[in-house]
PDB file of C-alpha atoms in Angstrom:
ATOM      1  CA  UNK A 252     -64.851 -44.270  -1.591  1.00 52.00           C
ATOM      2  CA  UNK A 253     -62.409 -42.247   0.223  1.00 63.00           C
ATOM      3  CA  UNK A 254     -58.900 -42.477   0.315  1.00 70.00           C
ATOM      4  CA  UNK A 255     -57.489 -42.772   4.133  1.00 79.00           C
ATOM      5  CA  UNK A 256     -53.544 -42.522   3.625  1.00 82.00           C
ATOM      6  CA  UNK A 257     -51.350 -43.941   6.640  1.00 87.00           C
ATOM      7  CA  UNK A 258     -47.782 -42.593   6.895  1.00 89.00           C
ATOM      8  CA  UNK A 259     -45.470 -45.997   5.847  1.00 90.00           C
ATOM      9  CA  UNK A 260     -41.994 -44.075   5.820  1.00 92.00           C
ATOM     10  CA  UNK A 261     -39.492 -41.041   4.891  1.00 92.00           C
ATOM     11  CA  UNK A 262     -36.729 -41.159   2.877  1.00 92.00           C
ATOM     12  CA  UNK A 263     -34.095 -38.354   3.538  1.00 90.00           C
ATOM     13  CA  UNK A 264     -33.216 -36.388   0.662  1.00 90.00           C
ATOM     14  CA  UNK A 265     -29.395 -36.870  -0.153  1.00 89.00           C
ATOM     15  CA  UNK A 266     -27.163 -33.811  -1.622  1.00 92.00           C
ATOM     16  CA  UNK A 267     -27.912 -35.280  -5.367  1.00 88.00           C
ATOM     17  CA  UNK A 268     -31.241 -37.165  -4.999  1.00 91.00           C
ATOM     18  CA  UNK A 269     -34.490 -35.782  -3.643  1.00 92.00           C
ATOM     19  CA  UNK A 270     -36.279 -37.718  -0.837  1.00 93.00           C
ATOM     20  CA  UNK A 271     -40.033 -38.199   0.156  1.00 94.00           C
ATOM     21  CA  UNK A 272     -42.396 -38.941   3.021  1.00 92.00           C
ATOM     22  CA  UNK A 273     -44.139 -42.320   1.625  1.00 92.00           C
ATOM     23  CA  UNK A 274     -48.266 -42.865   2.308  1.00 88.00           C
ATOM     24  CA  UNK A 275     -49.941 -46.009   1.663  1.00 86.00           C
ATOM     25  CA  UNK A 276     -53.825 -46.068   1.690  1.00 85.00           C
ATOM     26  CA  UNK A 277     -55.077 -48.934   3.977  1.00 77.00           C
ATOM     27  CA  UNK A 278     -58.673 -49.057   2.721  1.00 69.00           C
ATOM     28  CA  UNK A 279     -60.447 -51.352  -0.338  1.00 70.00           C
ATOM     29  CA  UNK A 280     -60.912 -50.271  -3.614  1.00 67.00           C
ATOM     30  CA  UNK A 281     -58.683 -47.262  -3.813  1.00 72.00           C
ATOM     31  CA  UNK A 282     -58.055 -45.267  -6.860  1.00 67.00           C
ATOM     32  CA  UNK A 283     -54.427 -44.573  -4.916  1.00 72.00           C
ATOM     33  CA  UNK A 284     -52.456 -47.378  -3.135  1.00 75.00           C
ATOM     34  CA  UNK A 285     -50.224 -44.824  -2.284  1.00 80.00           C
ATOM     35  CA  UNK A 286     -48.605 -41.058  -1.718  1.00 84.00           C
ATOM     36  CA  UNK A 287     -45.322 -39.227  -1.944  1.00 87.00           C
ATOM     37  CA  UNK A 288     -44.388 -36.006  -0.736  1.00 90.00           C
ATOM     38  CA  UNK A 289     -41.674 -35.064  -2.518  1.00 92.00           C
ATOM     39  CA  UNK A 290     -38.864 -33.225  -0.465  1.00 92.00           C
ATOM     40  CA  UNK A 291     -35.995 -31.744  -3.250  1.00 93.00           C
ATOM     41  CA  UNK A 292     -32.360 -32.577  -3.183  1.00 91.00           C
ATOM     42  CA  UNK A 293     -29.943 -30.935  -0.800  1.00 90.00           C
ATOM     43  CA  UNK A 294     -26.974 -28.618  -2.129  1.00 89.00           C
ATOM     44  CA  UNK A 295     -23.542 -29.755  -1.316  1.00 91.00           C
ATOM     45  CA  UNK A 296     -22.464 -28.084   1.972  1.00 90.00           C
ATOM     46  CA  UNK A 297     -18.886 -27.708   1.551  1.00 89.00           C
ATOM     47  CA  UNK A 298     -16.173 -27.067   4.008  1.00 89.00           C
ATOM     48  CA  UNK A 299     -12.531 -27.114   3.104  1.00 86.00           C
ATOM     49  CA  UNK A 300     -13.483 -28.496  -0.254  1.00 89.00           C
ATOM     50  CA  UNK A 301     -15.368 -31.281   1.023  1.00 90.00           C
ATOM     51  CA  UNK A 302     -19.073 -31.412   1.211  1.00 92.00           C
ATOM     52  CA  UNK A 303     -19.674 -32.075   5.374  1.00 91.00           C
ATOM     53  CA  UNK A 304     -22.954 -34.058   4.577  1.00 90.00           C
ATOM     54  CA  UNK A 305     -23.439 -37.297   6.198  1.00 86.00           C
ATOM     55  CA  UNK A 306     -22.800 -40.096   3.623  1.00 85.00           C
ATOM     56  CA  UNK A 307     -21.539 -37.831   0.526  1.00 90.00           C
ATOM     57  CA  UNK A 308     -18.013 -36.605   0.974  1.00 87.00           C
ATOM     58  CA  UNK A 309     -18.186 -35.132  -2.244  1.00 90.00           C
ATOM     59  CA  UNK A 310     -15.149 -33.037  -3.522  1.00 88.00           C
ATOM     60  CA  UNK A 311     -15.592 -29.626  -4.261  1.00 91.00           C
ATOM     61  CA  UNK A 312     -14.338 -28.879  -7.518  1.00 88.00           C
ATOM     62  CA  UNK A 313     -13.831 -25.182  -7.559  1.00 89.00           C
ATOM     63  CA  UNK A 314     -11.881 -25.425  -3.959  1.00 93.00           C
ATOM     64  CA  UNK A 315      -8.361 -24.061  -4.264  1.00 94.00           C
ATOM     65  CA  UNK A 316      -6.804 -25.122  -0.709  1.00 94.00           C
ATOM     66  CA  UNK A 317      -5.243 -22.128   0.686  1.00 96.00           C
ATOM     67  CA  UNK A 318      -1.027 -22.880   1.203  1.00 96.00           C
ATOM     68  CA  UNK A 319       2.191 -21.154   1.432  1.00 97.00           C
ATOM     69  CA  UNK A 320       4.614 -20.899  -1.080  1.00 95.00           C
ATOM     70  CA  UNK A 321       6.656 -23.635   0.324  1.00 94.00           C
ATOM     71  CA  UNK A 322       3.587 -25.786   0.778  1.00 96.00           C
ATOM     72  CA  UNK A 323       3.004 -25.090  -2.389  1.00 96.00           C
ATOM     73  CA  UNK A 324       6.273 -26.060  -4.289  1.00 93.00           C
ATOM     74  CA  UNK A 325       5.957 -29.344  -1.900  1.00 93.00           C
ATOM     75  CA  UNK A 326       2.648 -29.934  -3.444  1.00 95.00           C
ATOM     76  CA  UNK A 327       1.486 -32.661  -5.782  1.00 95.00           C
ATOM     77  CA  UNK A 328       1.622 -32.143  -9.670  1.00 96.00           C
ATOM     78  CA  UNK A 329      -2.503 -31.166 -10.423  1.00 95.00           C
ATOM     79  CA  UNK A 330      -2.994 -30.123  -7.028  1.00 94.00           C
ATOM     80  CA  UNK A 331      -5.700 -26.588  -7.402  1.00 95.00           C
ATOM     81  CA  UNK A 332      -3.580 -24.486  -4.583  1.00 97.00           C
ATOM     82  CA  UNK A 333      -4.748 -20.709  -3.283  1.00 97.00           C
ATOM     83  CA  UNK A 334      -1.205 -18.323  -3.146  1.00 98.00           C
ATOM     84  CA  UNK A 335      -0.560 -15.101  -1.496  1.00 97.00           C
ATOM     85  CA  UNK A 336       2.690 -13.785  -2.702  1.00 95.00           C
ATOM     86  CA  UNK A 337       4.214 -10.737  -3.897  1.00 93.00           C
ATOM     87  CA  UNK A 338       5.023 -10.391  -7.551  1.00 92.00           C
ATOM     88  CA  UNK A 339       9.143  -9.866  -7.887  1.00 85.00           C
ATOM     89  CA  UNK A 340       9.786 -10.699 -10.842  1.00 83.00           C
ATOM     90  CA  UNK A 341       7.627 -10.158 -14.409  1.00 86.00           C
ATOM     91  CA  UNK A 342      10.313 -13.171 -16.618  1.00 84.00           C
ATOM     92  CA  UNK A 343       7.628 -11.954 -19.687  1.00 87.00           C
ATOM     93  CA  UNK A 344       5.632  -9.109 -20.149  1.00 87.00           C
ATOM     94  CA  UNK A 345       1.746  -9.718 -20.692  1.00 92.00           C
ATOM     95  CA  UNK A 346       0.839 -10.668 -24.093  1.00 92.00           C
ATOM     96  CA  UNK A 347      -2.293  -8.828 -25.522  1.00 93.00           C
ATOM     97  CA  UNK A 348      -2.397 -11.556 -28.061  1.00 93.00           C
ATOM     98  CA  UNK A 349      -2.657 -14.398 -25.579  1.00 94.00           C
ATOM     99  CA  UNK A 350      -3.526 -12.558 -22.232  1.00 96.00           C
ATOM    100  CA  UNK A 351      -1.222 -13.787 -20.191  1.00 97.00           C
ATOM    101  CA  UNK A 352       2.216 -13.027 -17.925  1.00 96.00           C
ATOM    102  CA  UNK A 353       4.962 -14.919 -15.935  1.00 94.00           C
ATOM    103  CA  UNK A 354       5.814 -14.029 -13.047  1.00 93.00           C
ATOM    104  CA  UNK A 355       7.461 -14.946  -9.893  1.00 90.00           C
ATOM    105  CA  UNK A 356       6.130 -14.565  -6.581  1.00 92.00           C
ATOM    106  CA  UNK A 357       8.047 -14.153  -3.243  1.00 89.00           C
ATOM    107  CA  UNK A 358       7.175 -14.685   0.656  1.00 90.00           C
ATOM    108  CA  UNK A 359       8.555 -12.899   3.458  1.00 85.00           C
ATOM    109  CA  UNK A 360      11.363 -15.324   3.830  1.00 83.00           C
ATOM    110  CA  UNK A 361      12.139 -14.995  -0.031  1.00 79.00           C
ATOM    111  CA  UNK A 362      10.792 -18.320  -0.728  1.00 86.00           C
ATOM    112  CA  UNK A 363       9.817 -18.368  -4.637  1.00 87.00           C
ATOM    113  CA  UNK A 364       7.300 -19.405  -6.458  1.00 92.00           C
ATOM    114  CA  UNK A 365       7.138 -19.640 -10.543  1.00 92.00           C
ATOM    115  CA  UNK A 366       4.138 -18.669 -11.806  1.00 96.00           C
ATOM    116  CA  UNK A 367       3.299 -19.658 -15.863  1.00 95.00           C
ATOM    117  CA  UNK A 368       1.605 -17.598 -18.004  1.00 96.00           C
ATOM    118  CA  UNK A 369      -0.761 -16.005 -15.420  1.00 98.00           C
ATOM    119  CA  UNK A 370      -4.217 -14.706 -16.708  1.00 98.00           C
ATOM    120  CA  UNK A 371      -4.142 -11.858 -15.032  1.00 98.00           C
ATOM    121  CA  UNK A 372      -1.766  -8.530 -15.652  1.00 97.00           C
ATOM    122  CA  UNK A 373       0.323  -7.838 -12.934  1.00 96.00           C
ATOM    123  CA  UNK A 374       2.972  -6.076 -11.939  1.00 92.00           C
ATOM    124  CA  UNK A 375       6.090  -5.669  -9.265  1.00 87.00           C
ATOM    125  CA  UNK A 376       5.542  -5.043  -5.756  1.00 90.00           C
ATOM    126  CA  UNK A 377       1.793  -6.723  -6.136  1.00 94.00           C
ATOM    127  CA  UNK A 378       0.549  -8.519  -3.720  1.00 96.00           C
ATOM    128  CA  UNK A 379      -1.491 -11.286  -5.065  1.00 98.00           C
ATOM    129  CA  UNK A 380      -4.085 -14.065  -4.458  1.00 98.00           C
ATOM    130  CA  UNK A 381      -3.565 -16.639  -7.183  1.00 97.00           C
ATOM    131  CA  UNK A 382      -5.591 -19.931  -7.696  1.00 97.00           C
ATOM    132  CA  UNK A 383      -3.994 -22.518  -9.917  1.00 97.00           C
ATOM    133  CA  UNK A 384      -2.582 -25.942 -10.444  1.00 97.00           C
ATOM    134  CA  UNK A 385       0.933 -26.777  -9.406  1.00 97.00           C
ATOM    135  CA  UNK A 386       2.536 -28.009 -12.664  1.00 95.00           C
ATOM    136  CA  UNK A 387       6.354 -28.797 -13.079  1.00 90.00           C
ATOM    137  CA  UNK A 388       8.913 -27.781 -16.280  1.00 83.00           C
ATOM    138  CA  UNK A 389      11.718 -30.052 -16.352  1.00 75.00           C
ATOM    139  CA  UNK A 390      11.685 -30.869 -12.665  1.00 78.00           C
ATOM    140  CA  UNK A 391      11.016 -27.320 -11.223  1.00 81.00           C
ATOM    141  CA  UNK A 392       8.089 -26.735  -9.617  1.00 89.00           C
ATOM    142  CA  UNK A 393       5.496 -24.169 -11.097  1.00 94.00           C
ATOM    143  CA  UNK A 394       2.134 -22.841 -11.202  1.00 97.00           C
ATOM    144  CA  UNK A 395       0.790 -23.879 -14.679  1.00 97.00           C
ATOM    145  CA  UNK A 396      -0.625 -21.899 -17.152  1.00 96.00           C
ATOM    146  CA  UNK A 397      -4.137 -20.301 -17.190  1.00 97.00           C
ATOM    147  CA  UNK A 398      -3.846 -19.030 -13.073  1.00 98.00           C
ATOM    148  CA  UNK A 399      -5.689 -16.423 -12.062  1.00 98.00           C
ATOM    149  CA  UNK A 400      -5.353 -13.839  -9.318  1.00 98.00           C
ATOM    150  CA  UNK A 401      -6.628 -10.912  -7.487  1.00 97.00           C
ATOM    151  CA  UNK A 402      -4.320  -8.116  -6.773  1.00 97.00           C
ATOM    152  CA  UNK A 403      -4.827  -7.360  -2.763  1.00 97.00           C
ATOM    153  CA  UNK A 404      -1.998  -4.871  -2.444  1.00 95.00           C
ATOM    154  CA  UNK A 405       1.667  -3.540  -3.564  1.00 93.00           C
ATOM    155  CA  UNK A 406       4.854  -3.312  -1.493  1.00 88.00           C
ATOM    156  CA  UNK A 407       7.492  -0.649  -3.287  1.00 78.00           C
ATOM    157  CA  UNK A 408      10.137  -1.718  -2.955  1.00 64.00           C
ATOM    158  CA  UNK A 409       8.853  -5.393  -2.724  1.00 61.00           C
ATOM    159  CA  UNK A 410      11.577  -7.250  -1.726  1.00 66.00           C
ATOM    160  CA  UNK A 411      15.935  -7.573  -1.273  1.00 72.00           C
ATOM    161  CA  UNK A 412      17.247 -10.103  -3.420  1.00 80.00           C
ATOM    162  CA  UNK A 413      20.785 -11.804  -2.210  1.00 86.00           C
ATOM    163  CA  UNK A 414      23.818 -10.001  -3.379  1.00 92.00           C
ATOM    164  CA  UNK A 415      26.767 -11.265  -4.155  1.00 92.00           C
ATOM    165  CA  UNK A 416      29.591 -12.977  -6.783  1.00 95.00           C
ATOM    166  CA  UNK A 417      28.711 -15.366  -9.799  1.00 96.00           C
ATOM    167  CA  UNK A 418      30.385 -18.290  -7.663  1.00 95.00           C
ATOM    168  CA  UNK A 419      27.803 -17.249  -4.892  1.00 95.00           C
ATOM    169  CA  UNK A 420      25.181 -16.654  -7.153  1.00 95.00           C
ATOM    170  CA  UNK A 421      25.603 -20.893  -8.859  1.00 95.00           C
ATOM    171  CA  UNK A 422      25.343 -22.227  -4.717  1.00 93.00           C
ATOM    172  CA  UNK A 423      21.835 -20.559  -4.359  1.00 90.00           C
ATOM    173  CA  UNK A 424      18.681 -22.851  -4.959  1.00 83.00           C
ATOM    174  CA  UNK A 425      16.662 -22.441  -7.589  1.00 82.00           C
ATOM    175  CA  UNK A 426      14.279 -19.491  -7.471  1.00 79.00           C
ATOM    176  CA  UNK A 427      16.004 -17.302  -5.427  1.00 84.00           C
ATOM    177  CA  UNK A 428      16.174 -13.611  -6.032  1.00 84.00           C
ATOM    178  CA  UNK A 429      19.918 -12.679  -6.481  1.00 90.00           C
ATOM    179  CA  UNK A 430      21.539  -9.071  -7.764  1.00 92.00           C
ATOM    180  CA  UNK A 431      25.417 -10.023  -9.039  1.00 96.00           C
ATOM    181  CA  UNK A 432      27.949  -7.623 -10.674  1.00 96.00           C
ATOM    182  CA  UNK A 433      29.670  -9.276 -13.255  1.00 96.00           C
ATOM    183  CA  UNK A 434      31.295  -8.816 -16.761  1.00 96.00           C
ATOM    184  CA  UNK A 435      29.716  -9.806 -20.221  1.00 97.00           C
ATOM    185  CA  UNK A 436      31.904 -12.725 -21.462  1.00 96.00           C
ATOM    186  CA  UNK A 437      30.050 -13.875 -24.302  1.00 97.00           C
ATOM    187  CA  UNK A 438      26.483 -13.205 -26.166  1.00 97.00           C
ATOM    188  CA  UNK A 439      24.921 -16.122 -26.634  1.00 97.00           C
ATOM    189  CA  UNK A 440      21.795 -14.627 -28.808  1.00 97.00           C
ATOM    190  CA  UNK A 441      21.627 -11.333 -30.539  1.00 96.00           C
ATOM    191  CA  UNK A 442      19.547  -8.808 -28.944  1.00 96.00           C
ATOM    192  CA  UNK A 443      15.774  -9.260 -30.417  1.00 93.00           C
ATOM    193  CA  UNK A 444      14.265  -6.118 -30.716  1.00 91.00           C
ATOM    194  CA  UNK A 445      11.044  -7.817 -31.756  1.00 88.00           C
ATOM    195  CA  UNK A 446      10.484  -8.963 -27.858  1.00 83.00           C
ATOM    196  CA  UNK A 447      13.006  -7.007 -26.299  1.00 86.00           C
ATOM    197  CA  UNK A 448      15.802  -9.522 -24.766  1.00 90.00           C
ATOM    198  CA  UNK A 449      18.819 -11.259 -25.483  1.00 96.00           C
ATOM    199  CA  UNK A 450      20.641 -14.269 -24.053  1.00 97.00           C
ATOM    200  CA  UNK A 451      24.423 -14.003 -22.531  1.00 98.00           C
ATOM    201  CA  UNK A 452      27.462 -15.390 -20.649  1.00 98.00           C
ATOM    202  CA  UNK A 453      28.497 -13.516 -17.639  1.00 97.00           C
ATOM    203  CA  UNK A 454      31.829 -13.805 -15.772  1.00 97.00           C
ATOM    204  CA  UNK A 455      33.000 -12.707 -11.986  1.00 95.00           C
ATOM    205  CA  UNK A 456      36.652 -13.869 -13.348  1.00 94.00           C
ATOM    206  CA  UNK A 457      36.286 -16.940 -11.613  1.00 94.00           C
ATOM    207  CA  UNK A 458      32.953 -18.612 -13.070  1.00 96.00           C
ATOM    208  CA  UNK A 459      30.598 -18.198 -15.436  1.00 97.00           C
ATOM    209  CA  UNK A 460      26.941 -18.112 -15.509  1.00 97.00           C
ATOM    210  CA  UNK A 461      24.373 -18.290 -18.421  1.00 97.00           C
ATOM    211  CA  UNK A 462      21.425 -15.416 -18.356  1.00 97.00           C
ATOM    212  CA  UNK A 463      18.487 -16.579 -19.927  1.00 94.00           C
ATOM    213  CA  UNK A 464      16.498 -13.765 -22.279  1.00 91.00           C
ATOM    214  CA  UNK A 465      17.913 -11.200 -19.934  1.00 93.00           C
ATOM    215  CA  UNK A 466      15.228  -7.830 -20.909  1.00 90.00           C
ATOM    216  CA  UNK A 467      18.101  -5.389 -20.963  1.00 93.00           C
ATOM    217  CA  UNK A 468      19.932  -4.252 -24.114  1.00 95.00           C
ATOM    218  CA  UNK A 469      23.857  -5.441 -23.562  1.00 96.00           C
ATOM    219  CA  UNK A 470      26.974  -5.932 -25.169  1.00 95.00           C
ATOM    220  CA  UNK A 471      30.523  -8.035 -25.124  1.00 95.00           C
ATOM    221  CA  UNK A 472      32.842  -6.146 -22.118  1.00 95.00           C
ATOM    222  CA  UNK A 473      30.016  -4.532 -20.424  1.00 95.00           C
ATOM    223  CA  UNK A 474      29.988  -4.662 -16.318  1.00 96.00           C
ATOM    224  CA  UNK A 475      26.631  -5.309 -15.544  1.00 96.00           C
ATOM    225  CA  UNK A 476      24.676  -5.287 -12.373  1.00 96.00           C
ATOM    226  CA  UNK A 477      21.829  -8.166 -12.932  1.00 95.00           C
ATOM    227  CA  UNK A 478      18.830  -8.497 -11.035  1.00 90.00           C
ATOM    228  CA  UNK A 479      16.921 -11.876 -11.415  1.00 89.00           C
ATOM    229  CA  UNK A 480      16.133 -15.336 -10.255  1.00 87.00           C
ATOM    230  CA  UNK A 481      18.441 -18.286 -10.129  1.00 89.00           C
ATOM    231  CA  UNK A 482      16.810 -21.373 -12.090  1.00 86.00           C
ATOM    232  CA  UNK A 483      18.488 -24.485 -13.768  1.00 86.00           C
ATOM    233  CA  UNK A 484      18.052 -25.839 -17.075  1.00 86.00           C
ATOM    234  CA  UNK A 485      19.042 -29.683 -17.946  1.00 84.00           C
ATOM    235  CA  UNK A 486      20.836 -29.293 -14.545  1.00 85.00           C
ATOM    236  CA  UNK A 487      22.840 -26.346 -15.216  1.00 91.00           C
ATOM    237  CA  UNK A 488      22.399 -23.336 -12.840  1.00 94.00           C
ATOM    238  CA  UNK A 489      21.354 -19.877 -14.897  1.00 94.00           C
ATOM    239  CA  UNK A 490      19.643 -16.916 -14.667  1.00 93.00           C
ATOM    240  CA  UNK A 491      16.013 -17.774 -15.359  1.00 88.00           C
ATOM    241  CA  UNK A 492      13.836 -15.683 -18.051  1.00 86.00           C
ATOM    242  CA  UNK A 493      12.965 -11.771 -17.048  1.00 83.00           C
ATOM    243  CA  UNK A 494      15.754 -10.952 -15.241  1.00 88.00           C
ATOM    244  CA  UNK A 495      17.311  -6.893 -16.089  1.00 89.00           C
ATOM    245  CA  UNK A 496      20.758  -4.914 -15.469  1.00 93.00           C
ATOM    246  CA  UNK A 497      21.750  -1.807 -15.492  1.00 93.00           C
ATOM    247  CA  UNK A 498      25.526  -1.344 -17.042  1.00 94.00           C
ATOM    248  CA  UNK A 499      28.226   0.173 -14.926  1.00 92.00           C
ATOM    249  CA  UNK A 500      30.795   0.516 -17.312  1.00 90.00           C
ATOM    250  CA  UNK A 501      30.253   0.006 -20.876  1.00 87.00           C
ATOM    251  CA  UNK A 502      33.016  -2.265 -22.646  1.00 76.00           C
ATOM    252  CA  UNK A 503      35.408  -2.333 -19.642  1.00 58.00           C
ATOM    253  CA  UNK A 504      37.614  -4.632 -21.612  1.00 54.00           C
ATOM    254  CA  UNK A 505      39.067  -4.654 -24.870  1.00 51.00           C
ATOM    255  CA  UNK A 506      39.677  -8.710 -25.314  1.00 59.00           C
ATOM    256  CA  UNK A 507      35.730  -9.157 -25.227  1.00 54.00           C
ATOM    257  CA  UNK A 508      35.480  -6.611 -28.399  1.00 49.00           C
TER     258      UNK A 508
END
């Protein structure tokens, strides 16, 4: 007895099930009642991090959506964001131990971006492609550790940071790139020679500001010109991590020795 198989129906194949053209045999006695044609399962078609297929909607979990640095320090905590930026800042050097680096990143407008513990060794001036998760540390927005990026360029110099007083300097927002002249007032933590920094006061006569693990070698008296970013710590205003001087006059005055 033969077999005569009459189409019955298809069933589309989905992006994570396979699908089939269904034949039933319409005669007596048939070894077969019926046939599939197996048709595999689609791949995810993704656009924008979504997968465009009717029906699925599926996320795309490798998608990093492409944003600005202000987009970016708008974001959502565990959002995966893609970052062009230039690096201006390295606030620690890369570890060989733990292959990593923090850095902050700059747009042309000098918006800011902290970037923690980046897994890839940069430097100043490069222009970079990062994909990470926005994080936060104490209320200020960050990239959180384990970023990568690809290094697309370098700008010499990369960018001009805001100049002015230590008054100025505590009225800027947070992560904004400022160069001050002032005098060491105080040393908060010896110079560590292990990792190369140090943490100090620093006066314009008028106010004070705390520089956190400044990477420059100073003491009590200098006049220092300080280049670094402007951060905040339990809501105080400092000088975050990384930032470096170069000493104008050494000891200017004799009540800080």
């Amino acid at each position: 007895h033969t077999c005569n198989f009459v189409f019955k129906e298809t069933v589309a194949p989905t992006c994570t099930a396979a699908g089939y053209d269904l034949y039933e045999c319409d005669g007596e006695n048939c070894s077969l009642t019926e046939q599939r044609n197996e048709q595999p399962a689609l791949t995810h078609n993704y656009v924008n991090g979504v997968c465009d297929r009717v029906g699925c909607g599926e996320k795309d979990p490798d998608y990093y959506a492409p944003m600005s640095i202000v987009e970016a320090n708008a974001a959502a905590d565990g959002t995966k964001v893609q970052v062009t930026g230039t690096v201006s800042v390295v606030n620690t050097p890369w570890s060989e131990q733990h292959g990593n680096i923090t850095v902050t990143i700059v747009d042309e407008d000098l918006n800011t971006l902290y970037v923690y513990r980046l897994k890839t060794n940069v430097t100043v001036g490069d222009v970079i492609v990062l994909k990470g998760v926005v994080g936060n540390h104490q209320g200020a927005k960050q990239i959180a550790a384990g970023a990568t990026a690809e290094i697309i360029g370098h700008v010499d110099p990369p960018v001009q940071a805001e100049e002015g007083t230590v008054s100025e300097a505590i009225d800027l927002a947070d992560g904004t790139l400022i160069k001050v002249t002032a005098t060491v007032v105080k040393i908060d933590s010896a110079w560590d020679a292990t990792n190369n920094r140090m943490n100090i006061t620093i006066s314009d006569g008028e106010k004070t500001l705390y520089v956190y693990r400044i990477y420059t070698q100073v003491a009590l008296g200098d006049v220092i010109t300080i280049e670094g970013v402007m951060g905040s710590y339990q809501g105080n205003k400092q000088i975050a991590e990384g930032a470096t001087a170069t000493i104008d006059v050494a000891h200017v005055c004799s009540e800080y020795t």
